[in-house]
Amino acid sequence: MPDPRLERALVSTARRYAPELVPNHWAKAGDYPRPLTEFAAALAEHNVLVAMGDLTAAENAISGVYFNDWASLYTGLYAQLCAVLFPSYMEVSAYYADEAYPPILLVHGQVTPVIIGLARYVSPFVSARQAAANDGIPTSENEMMALVEQMLDYLEADDLSRLDFRRLQGRCIQIIQQIMNGQVRQRMITLPAAGTDIAMPGEAQALPPPPLPDGLPESQPDLPGTLPEESPVFQAGEVPVFFNVQSMDKRRPPVPDLPE
């Protein structure tokens, strides 16, 4: 189903991070000719995870905290993976694509494979398992172990000792479990990689993950000041509240606080 707001967010994000994905003549929703899930997957290959989530109860006095916790868990998972696998590339930032509700989260990290891992393994798994939980189908620990093992195999973590591999796997599972159990319910924005046991919406088919890049960047790329229609940035570990939760309602999205 077309989603003009999501398409605008993806286009504006691509113009900043991956201009080769968006021809200059694209000016309106509907110009992107393929499914938006493919567009989001392409952005992951340019270091940006796109996620979208809503609350189980839209009216909630601490909704801003829930959304910020959700974002911080994703940046924390990125940092956890990089601390073990890519310790020289720990920088990660998170943004909201616009001020509308429900939020569209953008997570920008330096290590492309880790962002792809979040986009093609973790995020769709969370979306699918939260939907299954709504139907009374629980997620088993074995499913989570298998998912994280597949992601770590993609990240070529086989040079870790067995103990370090299992320790990292366990830490990732804990964070993913927190994301799944949180108040934010995710929509499937990126399709899972082939070979993962993840239910997909409609006629969508899993896609093979792209090959790992030949090498990592030598230095941290400059982060933008702001994207068009973008909320303020926050770093991993920070939990700012930038929704005006007292005035939140379904018709008018909350406006984020501006930095002082």
Short mmCIF file of C-alpha atoms in Angstrom, two decimals, residues 150-249:
data_model
loop_
_atom_site.label_atom_id
_atom_site.label_comp_id
_atom_site.label_asym_id
_atom_site.label_seq_id
_atom_site.Cartn_x
_atom_site.Cartn_y
_atom_site.Cartn_z
CA GLN A 150 22.58 -15.75 11.37
CA MET A 151 23.28 -12.05 11.79
CA LEU A 152 26.68 -12.71 13.38
CA ASP A 153 27.51 -15.15 10.58
CA TYR A 154 26.67 -12.39 8.11
CA LEU A 155 28.98 -10.07 10.05
CA GLU A 156 31.72 -12.72 9.83
CA ALA A 157 32.04 -13.00 13.60
CA ASP A 158 33.45 -16.52 13.29
CA ASP A 159 36.91 -15.30 14.26
CA LEU A 160 35.64 -14.79 17.83
CA SER A 161 36.28 -17.48 20.36
CA ARG A 162 33.28 -19.67 21.08
CA LEU A 163 32.92 -18.03 24.49
CA ASP A 164 33.07 -14.49 23.08
CA PHE A 165 30.63 -15.43 20.30
CA ARG A 166 28.10 -16.80 22.78
CA ARG A 167 28.57 -13.83 25.09
CA LEU A 168 27.91 -11.37 22.25
CA GLN A 169 24.97 -13.46 21.08
CA GLY A 170 23.47 -13.40 24.57
CA ARG A 171 23.85 -9.63 24.91
CA CYS A 172 22.22 -9.06 21.52
CA ILE A 173 19.33 -11.36 22.45
CA GLN A 174 18.76 -9.39 25.65
CA ILE A 175 18.51 -6.10 23.76
CA ILE A 176 16.29 -7.56 21.02
CA GLN A 177 14.03 -9.00 23.71
CA GLN A 178 13.75 -5.54 25.26
CA ILE A 179 12.80 -4.05 21.88
CA MET A 180 10.17 -6.73 21.35
CA ASN A 181 8.72 -6.33 24.84
CA GLY A 182 8.64 -2.53 24.69
CA GLN A 183 5.54 -0.44 24.17
CA VAL A 184 6.48 0.46 20.58
CA ARG A 185 5.02 -1.84 17.93
CA GLN A 186 7.03 -1.81 14.74
CA ARG A 187 5.92 -1.86 11.15
CA MET A 188 8.00 -3.96 8.74
CA ILE A 189 9.91 -1.34 6.76
CA THR A 190 12.81 -3.50 5.54
CA LEU A 191 12.37 -7.07 4.35
CA PRO A 192 14.37 -9.81 6.07
CA ALA A 193 17.38 -11.46 4.51
CA ALA A 194 16.78 -14.80 2.81
CA GLY A 195 17.20 -17.79 5.10
CA THR A 196 15.70 -16.17 8.16
CA ASP A 197 12.53 -17.65 9.63
CA ILE A 198 10.56 -14.42 9.51
CA ALA A 199 6.97 -14.07 8.35
CA MET A 200 6.57 -11.37 5.71
CA PRO A 201 3.54 -9.26 4.77
CA GLY A 202 1.59 -9.79 1.57
CA GLU A 203 3.50 -11.04 -1.46
CA ALA A 204 6.85 -9.79 -0.21
CA GLN A 205 9.79 -12.15 -0.53
CA ALA A 206 12.96 -12.24 1.49
CA LEU A 207 15.98 -10.81 -0.26
CA PRO A 208 19.59 -11.99 -0.05
CA PRO A 209 21.72 -9.67 2.07
CA PRO A 210 24.21 -7.63 0.06
CA PRO A 211 27.85 -8.71 0.19
CA LEU A 212 30.02 -7.23 2.88
CA PRO A 213 32.02 -4.17 1.80
CA ASP A 214 35.69 -4.71 1.04
CA GLY A 215 36.73 -2.51 3.94
CA LEU A 216 35.54 -0.02 6.51
CA PRO A 217 35.90 3.74 6.11
CA GLU A 218 39.14 5.17 7.42
CA SER A 219 37.41 7.98 9.28
CA GLN A 220 33.98 8.87 10.58
CA PRO A 221 31.95 10.63 7.87
CA ASP A 222 30.54 14.02 8.71
CA LEU A 223 27.04 13.87 10.10
CA PRO A 224 24.51 16.34 8.77
CA GLY A 225 23.31 19.21 10.88
CA THR A 226 19.69 18.47 10.14
CA LEU A 227 17.79 16.63 7.46
CA PRO A 228 14.80 18.28 5.85
CA GLU A 229 11.91 18.01 8.31
CA GLU A 230 14.18 16.31 10.81
CA SER A 231 14.11 16.16 14.59
CA PRO A 232 17.20 16.77 16.73
CA VAL A 233 19.92 14.14 16.89
CA PHE A 234 20.80 12.17 20.00
CA GLN A 235 23.65 9.78 20.66
CA ALA A 236 23.62 6.21 21.92
CA GLY A 237 22.95 6.11 25.63
CA GLU A 238 21.11 9.44 25.77
CA VAL A 239 17.37 9.39 26.35
CA PRO A 240 15.99 12.84 25.58
CA VAL A 241 12.26 13.45 25.64
CA PHE A 242 11.44 15.39 22.50
CA PHE A 243 7.75 14.73 22.31
CA ASN A 244 5.42 17.13 24.06
CA VAL A 245 3.63 14.24 25.74
CA GLN A 246 1.11 16.38 27.59
CA SER A 247 -0.41 17.77 24.41
CA MET A 248 -0.17 14.59 22.33
CA ASP A 249 -3.27 13.52 20.42
#
